[in-house]
Amino acid sequence: MLYTNAEQAAPAIAACVKNKRHILLITHVNPDGDAVGSLLGLGLYWEQCGYEVTMLAPTPLPIFTQRLRSADRIKVYSQAPVYSNTLTLPETVDLVVLVDTGDVQRIARIYQEQQAYLAARPLIIIDHHATNSGEGLINLVDPSRSSNCELLYELLKAWAAQITPEIATALLMGITTDTQSFKTSNTTPSALRAAADLVEAGADRALIMRDVYSNIPFETAKLLSLALSELKREGAIAWTHVTQVMQRSVGASDDAAAEVTDYIANLGGLKATALFKERRDGSVKVSLRSVPGIDVAAVAQRFGGGGHRQAAGATLQGPLVEAEQQLLAVLKAAVEEAPDA
Ligand code: AMP
Ligand code: MN
Ligand code: MN
């Protein structure tokens, strides 16, 4: 069943959850603020209702989310538990819920290694990606929402849920980061209202601002300077890259490249930007951003990726130079086809 509206989905999701005992919440690989906020926002609520809840990310959390209270409740998946914060999938789980995950394959190794486990349990998907294919038993997919956290807020409201300051902080983190602090075109009246309601419910806005925006690691700044020195422009498109050599030379973390994506997306006079990030395995992650009127989700989909019309991503085969050429050709065509954007 596919719902595109939280109010309509609320009774069905509540009915499915009602007779369950142990809920496993999973989000996408390389989780962002919206992914972490979604795990905590919904996870803490269900815990409050008396369910056993396991919150799981396929890979470690970004630094800026780690000081959120309860962020240490989120475990990182491991096929066999290695460190105290890693976890394999508990047998007692009787419901799996994917949040902020546009495609089941975006849970990466969990999808590849746990097919039988996942197939044996009902699946609920709650997401805001237009490219979501809706593979759950119940799917709530509302692409009009700025963030999955905004959608979850609507769902909690429909359930008349008690929103604690901790839940409010988690949800506000997702709305703030997915709208790039209320700058993107999906910053709708509803997103702003949700944020206002969450601040009223006790969300720690100051903590989010400090951790997300005033906490950039020194090494990330050095990586930004290297990436910006390689910035290129052709017409209304600008792009640059981050290689493994660049990353290692300054000791930057894997998620540091996101700062480059954000920086170039804010340049004026452009219609689309691309950051090409060389991964350890030689594959290339591209992060695309665009102005309204240019659909970069469609560009990403041509390469097996997805996302939103104005912010999308995909993984390409290396080497870097070839990945850049292939993607830029498609991106240029998309920009040329929309001269009025
Ligand atoms: P990013 O460029 O990683 O910040 O991602 C921008 C948006 O595109 C996010 O909503 C992601 O969930 C989505 N996205 C990024 N990479 C992929 C991918 N390989 N497949 C599907 N969606 C993606
Ligand atoms: Mn996300
Ligand atoms: Mn999101």
PDB file of N, CA and C in Angstrom, residues 21-91:
ATOM      1  N   ARG A  21       6.507  -6.055  18.918  1.00  0.00           N
ATOM      2  CA  ARG A  21       7.232  -5.866  20.191  1.00  0.00           C
ATOM      3  C   ARG A  21       8.588  -5.206  19.997  1.00  0.00           C
ATOM      4  N   HIS A  22       9.258  -5.613  18.925  1.00  0.00           N
ATOM      5  CA  HIS A  22      10.633  -5.103  18.742  1.00  0.00           C
ATOM      6  C   HIS A  22      10.761  -4.507  17.340  1.00  0.00           C
ATOM      7  N   ILE A  23      10.945  -3.198  17.277  1.00  0.00           N
ATOM      8  CA  ILE A  23      10.984  -2.499  15.985  1.00  0.00           C
ATOM      9  C   ILE A  23      12.427  -2.143  15.633  1.00  0.00           C
ATOM     10  N   LEU A  24      12.816  -2.504  14.421  1.00  0.00           N
ATOM     11  CA  LEU A  24      14.161  -2.142  13.928  1.00  0.00           C
ATOM     12  C   LEU A  24      14.016  -0.994  12.934  1.00  0.00           C
ATOM     13  N   LEU A  25      14.614   0.145  13.294  1.00  0.00           N
ATOM     14  CA  LEU A  25      14.594   1.306  12.398  1.00  0.00           C
ATOM     15  C   LEU A  25      15.938   1.379  11.687  1.00  0.00           C
ATOM     16  N   ILE A  26      15.890   1.519  10.367  1.00  0.00           N
ATOM     17  CA  ILE A  26      17.150   1.598   9.598  1.00  0.00           C
ATOM     18  C   ILE A  26      17.087   2.832   8.689  1.00  0.00           C
ATOM     19  N   THR A  27      18.238   3.480   8.495  1.00  0.00           N
ATOM     20  CA  THR A  27      18.288   4.588   7.554  1.00  0.00           C
ATOM     21  C   THR A  27      19.385   4.354   6.509  1.00  0.00           C
ATOM     22  N   HIS A  28      19.603   5.361   5.655  1.00  0.00           N
ATOM     23  CA  HIS A  28      20.502   5.144   4.507  1.00  0.00           C
ATOM     24  C   HIS A  28      21.986   5.219   4.861  1.00  0.00           C
ATOM     25  N   VAL A  29      22.775   4.657   3.975  1.00  0.00           N
ATOM     26  CA  VAL A  29      24.233   4.655   4.082  1.00  0.00           C
ATOM     27  C   VAL A  29      24.727   6.106   4.124  1.00  0.00           C
ATOM     28  N   ASN A  30      25.863   6.356   4.748  1.00  0.00           N
ATOM     29  CA  ASN A  30      26.381   7.718   4.945  1.00  0.00           C
ATOM     30  C   ASN A  30      25.255   8.637   5.438  1.00  0.00           C
ATOM     31  N   PRO A  31      24.701   8.332   6.596  1.00  0.00           N
ATOM     32  CA  PRO A  31      23.528   9.074   7.057  1.00  0.00           C
ATOM     33  C   PRO A  31      23.801  10.573   7.191  1.00  0.00           C
ATOM     34  N   ASP A  32      22.785  11.373   6.866  1.00  0.00           N
ATOM     35  CA  ASP A  32      22.890  12.827   7.022  1.00  0.00           C
ATOM     36  C   ASP A  32      22.042  13.251   8.235  1.00  0.00           C
ATOM     37  N   GLY A  33      21.863  14.551   8.406  1.00  0.00           N
ATOM     38  CA  GLY A  33      21.113  15.047   9.563  1.00  0.00           C
ATOM     39  C   GLY A  33      19.673  14.566   9.557  1.00  0.00           C
ATOM     40  N   ASP A  34      19.084  14.466   8.369  1.00  0.00           N
ATOM     41  CA  ASP A  34      17.697  14.028   8.257  1.00  0.00           C
ATOM     42  C   ASP A  34      17.571  12.545   8.615  1.00  0.00           C
ATOM     43  N   ALA A  35      18.563  11.771   8.221  1.00  0.00           N
ATOM     44  CA  ALA A  35      18.559  10.329   8.503  1.00  0.00           C
ATOM     45  C   ALA A  35      18.672  10.086  10.008  1.00  0.00           C
ATOM     46  N   VAL A  36      19.611  10.771  10.639  1.00  0.00           N
ATOM     47  CA  VAL A  36      19.822  10.606  12.085  1.00  0.00           C
ATOM     48  C   VAL A  36      18.616  11.144  12.856  1.00  0.00           C
ATOM     49  N   GLY A  37      18.123  12.314  12.442  1.00  0.00           N
ATOM     50  CA  GLY A  37      16.947  12.901  13.097  1.00  0.00           C
ATOM     51  C   GLY A  37      15.745  11.981  12.982  1.00  0.00           C
ATOM     52  N   SER A  38      15.590  11.325  11.834  1.00  0.00           N
ATOM     53  CA  SER A  38      14.456  10.418  11.621  1.00  0.00           C
ATOM     54  C   SER A  38      14.544   9.192  12.524  1.00  0.00           C
ATOM     55  N   LEU A  39      15.740   8.613  12.623  1.00  0.00           N
ATOM     56  CA  LEU A  39      15.910   7.435  13.495  1.00  0.00           C
ATOM     57  C   LEU A  39      15.536   7.791  14.932  1.00  0.00           C
ATOM     58  N   LEU A  40      16.083   8.918  15.407  1.00  0.00           N
ATOM     59  CA  LEU A  40      15.865   9.294  16.810  1.00  0.00           C
ATOM     60  C   LEU A  40      14.441   9.780  17.047  1.00  0.00           C
ATOM     61  N   GLY A  41      13.930  10.590  16.129  1.00  0.00           N
ATOM     62  CA  GLY A  41      12.593  11.158  16.316  1.00  0.00           C
ATOM     63  C   GLY A  41      11.544  10.066  16.450  1.00  0.00           C
ATOM     64  N   LEU A  42      11.565   9.124  15.528  1.00  0.00           N
ATOM     65  CA  LEU A  42      10.567   8.053  15.538  1.00  0.00           C
ATOM     66  C   LEU A  42      10.927   6.984  16.568  1.00  0.00           C
ATOM     67  N   GLY A  43      12.220   6.692  16.660  1.00  0.00           N
ATOM     68  CA  GLY A  43      12.676   5.644  17.583  1.00  0.00           C
ATOM     69  C   GLY A  43      12.373   5.992  19.035  1.00  0.00           C
ATOM     70  N   LEU A  44      12.688   7.208  19.427  1.00  0.00           N
ATOM     71  CA  LEU A  44      12.445   7.611  20.822  1.00  0.00           C
ATOM     72  C   LEU A  44      10.950   7.645  21.123  1.00  0.00           C
ATOM     73  N   TYR A  45      10.173   8.030  20.095  1.00  0.00           N
ATOM     74  CA  TYR A  45       8.718   8.053  20.316  1.00  0.00           C
ATOM     75  C   TYR A  45       8.188   6.637  20.569  1.00  0.00           C
ATOM     76  N   TRP A  46       8.579   5.705  19.725  1.00  0.00           N
ATOM     77  CA  TRP A  46       8.072   4.334  19.894  1.00  0.00           C
ATOM     78  C   TRP A  46       8.583   3.717  21.207  1.00  0.00           C
ATOM     79  N   GLU A  47       9.761   4.121  21.605  1.00  0.00           N
ATOM     80  CA  GLU A  47      10.290   3.637  22.878  1.00  0.00           C
ATOM     81  C   GLU A  47       9.416   4.151  24.027  1.00  0.00           C
ATOM     82  N   GLN A  48       9.060   5.420  23.908  1.00  0.00           N
ATOM     83  CA  GLN A  48       8.178   6.054  24.882  1.00  0.00           C
ATOM     84  C   GLN A  48       6.844   5.302  24.985  1.00  0.00           C
ATOM     85  N   CYS A  49       6.425   4.718  23.862  1.00  0.00           N
ATOM     86  CA  CYS A  49       5.155   3.970  23.836  1.00  0.00           C
ATOM     87  C   CYS A  49       5.320   2.561  24.419  1.00  0.00           C
ATOM     88  N   GLY A  50       6.552   2.173  24.731  1.00  0.00           N
ATOM     89  CA  GLY A  50       6.764   0.872  25.352  1.00  0.00           C
ATOM     90  C   GLY A  50       7.342  -0.209  24.452  1.00  0.00           C
ATOM     91  N   TYR A  51       7.626   0.111  23.197  1.00  0.00           N
ATOM     92  CA  TYR A  51       8.216  -0.897  22.308  1.00  0.00           C
ATOM     93  C   TYR A  51       9.714  -1.008  22.550  1.00  0.00           C
ATOM     94  N   GLU A  52      10.247  -2.177  22.271  1.00  0.00           N
ATOM     95  CA  GLU A  52      11.704  -2.276  22.210  1.00  0.00           C
ATOM     96  C   GLU A  52      12.111  -1.740  20.836  1.00  0.00           C
ATOM     97  N   VAL A  53      13.080  -0.849  20.793  1.00  0.00           N
ATOM     98  CA  VAL A  53      13.450  -0.209  19.529  1.00  0.00           C
ATOM     99  C   VAL A  53      14.950  -0.327  19.304  1.00  0.00           C
ATOM    100  N   THR A  54      15.329  -0.736  18.102  1.00  0.00           N
ATOM    101  CA  THR A  54      16.742  -0.733  17.718  1.00  0.00           C
ATOM    102  C   THR A  54      16.893   0.243  16.560  1.00  0.00           C
ATOM    103  N   MET A  55      17.825   1.190  16.706  1.00  0.00           N
ATOM    104  CA  MET A  55      18.058   2.192  15.645  1.00  0.00           C
ATOM    105  C   MET A  55      19.401   1.894  15.018  1.00  0.00           C
ATOM    106  N   LEU A  56      19.394   1.762  13.692  1.00  0.00           N
ATOM    107  CA  LEU A  56      20.597   1.272  13.025  1.00  0.00           C
ATOM    108  C   LEU A  56      20.956   2.098  11.792  1.00  0.00           C
ATOM    109  N   ALA A  57      22.244   2.411  11.653  1.00  0.00           N
ATOM    110  CA  ALA A  57      22.754   3.075  10.450  1.00  0.00           C
ATOM    111  C   ALA A  57      23.741   2.124   9.770  1.00  0.00           C
ATOM    112  N   PRO A  58      23.746   2.083   8.443  1.00  0.00           N
ATOM    113  CA  PRO A  58      24.673   1.175   7.758  1.00  0.00           C
ATOM    114  C   PRO A  58      26.145   1.582   7.940  1.00  0.00           C
ATOM    115  N   THR A  59      26.402   2.889   8.099  1.00  0.00           N
ATOM    116  CA  THR A  59      27.769   3.387   8.285  1.00  0.00           C
ATOM    117  C   THR A  59      27.743   4.475   9.368  1.00  0.00           C
ATOM    118  N   PRO A  60      28.907   4.856   9.900  1.00  0.00           N
ATOM    119  CA  PRO A  60      28.918   5.781  11.042  1.00  0.00           C
ATOM    120  C   PRO A  60      28.225   7.120  10.803  1.00  0.00           C
ATOM    121  N   LEU A  61      27.819   7.755  11.906  1.00  0.00           N
ATOM    122  CA  LEU A  61      27.090   9.028  11.840  1.00  0.00           C
ATOM    123  C   LEU A  61      28.048  10.188  11.559  1.00  0.00           C
ATOM    124  N   PRO A  62      27.566  11.239  10.882  1.00  0.00           N
ATOM    125  CA  PRO A  62      28.430  12.406  10.694  1.00  0.00           C
ATOM    126  C   PRO A  62      28.716  13.083  12.035  1.00  0.00           C
ATOM    127  N   ILE A  63      29.850  13.758  12.097  1.00  0.00           N
ATOM    128  CA  ILE A  63      30.309  14.351  13.361  1.00  0.00           C
ATOM    129  C   ILE A  63      29.265  15.300  13.948  1.00  0.00           C
ATOM    130  N   PHE A  64      28.632  16.095  13.068  1.00  0.00           N
ATOM    131  CA  PHE A  64      27.744  17.137  13.599  1.00  0.00           C
ATOM    132  C   PHE A  64      26.489  16.596  14.287  1.00  0.00           C
ATOM    133  N   THR A  65      26.210  15.300  14.131  1.00  0.00           N
ATOM    134  CA  THR A  65      25.027  14.750  14.812  1.00  0.00           C
ATOM    135  C   THR A  65      25.405  14.035  16.108  1.00  0.00           C
ATOM    136  N   GLN A  66      26.711  13.904  16.335  1.00  0.00           N
ATOM    137  CA  GLN A  66      27.122  13.008  17.419  1.00  0.00           C
ATOM    138  C   GLN A  66      26.898  13.577  18.812  1.00  0.00           C
ATOM    139  N   ARG A  67      26.694  14.901  18.889  1.00  0.00           N
ATOM    140  CA  ARG A  67      26.453  15.478  20.216  1.00  0.00           C
ATOM    141  C   ARG A  67      24.972  15.585  20.552  1.00  0.00           C
ATOM    142  N   LEU A  68      24.122  15.170  19.608  1.00  0.00           N
ATOM    143  CA  LEU A  68      22.696  15.126  19.924  1.00  0.00           C
ATOM    144  C   LEU A  68      22.519  14.174  21.085  1.00  0.00           C
ATOM    145  N   ARG A  69      21.685  14.564  22.063  1.00  0.00           N
ATOM    146  CA  ARG A  69      21.465  13.627  23.154  1.00  0.00           C
ATOM    147  C   ARG A  69      20.874  12.365  22.550  1.00  0.00           C
ATOM    148  N   SER A  70      21.250  11.224  23.009  1.00  0.00           N
ATOM    149  CA  SER A  70      20.767   9.928  22.506  1.00  0.00           C
ATOM    150  C   SER A  70      21.374   9.495  21.187  1.00  0.00           C
ATOM    151  N   ALA A  71      22.265  10.299  20.582  1.00  0.00           N
ATOM    152  CA  ALA A  71      22.852   9.850  19.312  1.00  0.00           C
ATOM    153  C   ALA A  71      23.592   8.530  19.513  1.00  0.00           C
ATOM    154  N   ASP A  72      24.090   8.296  20.709  1.00  0.00           N
ATOM    155  CA  ASP A  72      24.795   7.031  20.958  1.00  0.00           C
ATOM    156  C   ASP A  72      23.841   5.846  21.036  1.00  0.00           C
ATOM    157  N   ARG A  73      22.539   6.115  20.988  1.00  0.00           N
ATOM    158  CA  ARG A  73      21.575   5.007  20.915  1.00  0.00           C
ATOM    159  C   ARG A  73      21.579   4.372  19.525  1.00  0.00           C
ATOM    160  N   ILE A  74      22.056   5.125  18.546  1.00  0.00           N
ATOM    161  CA  ILE A  74      22.078   4.584  17.181  1.00  0.00           C
ATOM    162  C   ILE A  74      23.311   3.705  17.016  1.00  0.00           C
ATOM    163  N   LYS A  75      23.085   2.479  16.594  1.00  0.00           N
ATOM    164  CA  LYS A  75      24.196   1.548  16.382  1.00  0.00           C
ATOM    165  C   LYS A  75      24.585   1.550  14.905  1.00  0.00           C
ATOM    166  N   VAL A  76      25.814   1.138  14.658  1.00  0.00           N
ATOM    167  CA  VAL A  76      26.279   1.012  13.278  1.00  0.00           C
ATOM    168  C   VAL A  76      26.313  -0.465  12.930  1.00  0.00           C
ATOM    169  N   TYR A  77      25.746  -0.816  11.791  1.00  0.00           N
ATOM    170  CA  TYR A  77      25.628  -2.216  11.395  1.00  0.00           C
ATOM    171  C   TYR A  77      26.974  -2.892  11.183  1.00  0.00           C
ATOM    172  N   SER A  78      27.018  -4.120  11.647  1.00  0.00           N
ATOM    173  CA  SER A  78      28.184  -4.948  11.401  1.00  0.00           C
ATOM    174  C   SER A  78      27.658  -6.377  11.273  1.00  0.00           C
ATOM    175  N   GLN A  79      28.209  -7.156  10.333  1.00  0.00           N
ATOM    176  CA  GLN A  79      27.692  -8.513  10.132  1.00  0.00           C
ATOM    177  C   GLN A  79      27.900  -9.339  11.404  1.00  0.00           C
ATOM    178  N   ALA A  80      29.018  -9.073  12.069  1.00  0.00           N
ATOM    179  CA  ALA A  80      29.266  -9.660  13.382  1.00  0.00           C
ATOM    180  C   ALA A  80      29.686  -8.497  14.276  1.00  0.00           C
ATOM    181  N   PRO A  81      29.138  -8.401  15.506  1.00  0.00           N
ATOM    182  CA  PRO A  81      29.467  -7.239  16.332  1.00  0.00           C
ATOM    183  C   PRO A  81      30.969  -7.149  16.606  1.00  0.00           C
ATOM    184  N   VAL A  82      31.549  -5.987  16.315  1.00  0.00           N
ATOM    185  CA  VAL A  82      32.987  -5.824  16.465  1.00  0.00           C
ATOM    186  C   VAL A  82      33.299  -4.899  17.636  1.00  0.00           C
ATOM    187  N   TYR A  83      32.720  -3.694  17.578  1.00  0.00           N
ATOM    188  CA  TYR A  83      32.945  -2.730  18.650  1.00  0.00           C
ATOM    189  C   TYR A  83      31.658  -2.587  19.440  1.00  0.00           C
ATOM    190  N   SER A  84      31.734  -1.896  20.573  1.00  0.00           N
ATOM    191  CA  SER A  84      30.548  -1.795  21.423  1.00  0.00           C
ATOM    192  C   SER A  84      29.420  -1.038  20.725  1.00  0.00           C
ATOM    193  N   ASN A  85      29.750  -0.188  19.755  1.00  0.00           N
ATOM    194  CA  ASN A  85      28.676   0.571  19.095  1.00  0.00           C
ATOM    195  C   ASN A  85      28.216  -0.077  17.788  1.00  0.00           C
ATOM    196  N   THR A  86      28.733  -1.269  17.495  1.00  0.00           N
ATOM    197  CA  THR A  86      28.270  -1.941  16.277  1.00  0.00           C
ATOM    198  C   THR A  86      27.321  -3.079  16.653  1.00  0.00           C
ATOM    199  N   LEU A  87      26.511  -3.456  15.673  1.00  0.00           N
ATOM    200  CA  LEU A  87      25.441  -4.392  15.989  1.00  0.00           C
ATOM    201  C   LEU A  87      25.089  -5.222  14.760  1.00  0.00           C
ATOM    202  N   THR A  88      24.825  -6.496  14.985  1.00  0.00           N
ATOM    203  CA  THR A  88      24.220  -7.274  13.923  1.00  0.00           C
ATOM    204  C   THR A  88      22.711  -7.278  14.187  1.00  0.00           C
ATOM    205  N   LEU A  89      21.927  -7.842  13.302  1.00  0.00           N
ATOM    206  CA  LEU A  89      20.482  -7.653  13.427  1.00  0.00           C
ATOM    207  C   LEU A  89      19.869  -8.586  14.481  1.00  0.00           C
ATOM    208  N   PRO A  90      19.129  -8.040  15.446  1.00  0.00           N
ATOM    209  CA  PRO A  90      18.558  -8.881  16.513  1.00  0.00           C
ATOM    210  C   PRO A  90      17.456  -9.795  15.989  1.00  0.00           C
ATOM    211  N   GLU A  91      17.443 -11.032  16.459  1.00  0.00           N
ATOM    212  CA  GLU A  91      16.467 -12.033  16.011  1.00  0.00           C
ATOM    213  C   GLU A  91      15.049 -11.689  16.472  1.00  0.00           C
TER     214      GLU A  91
END
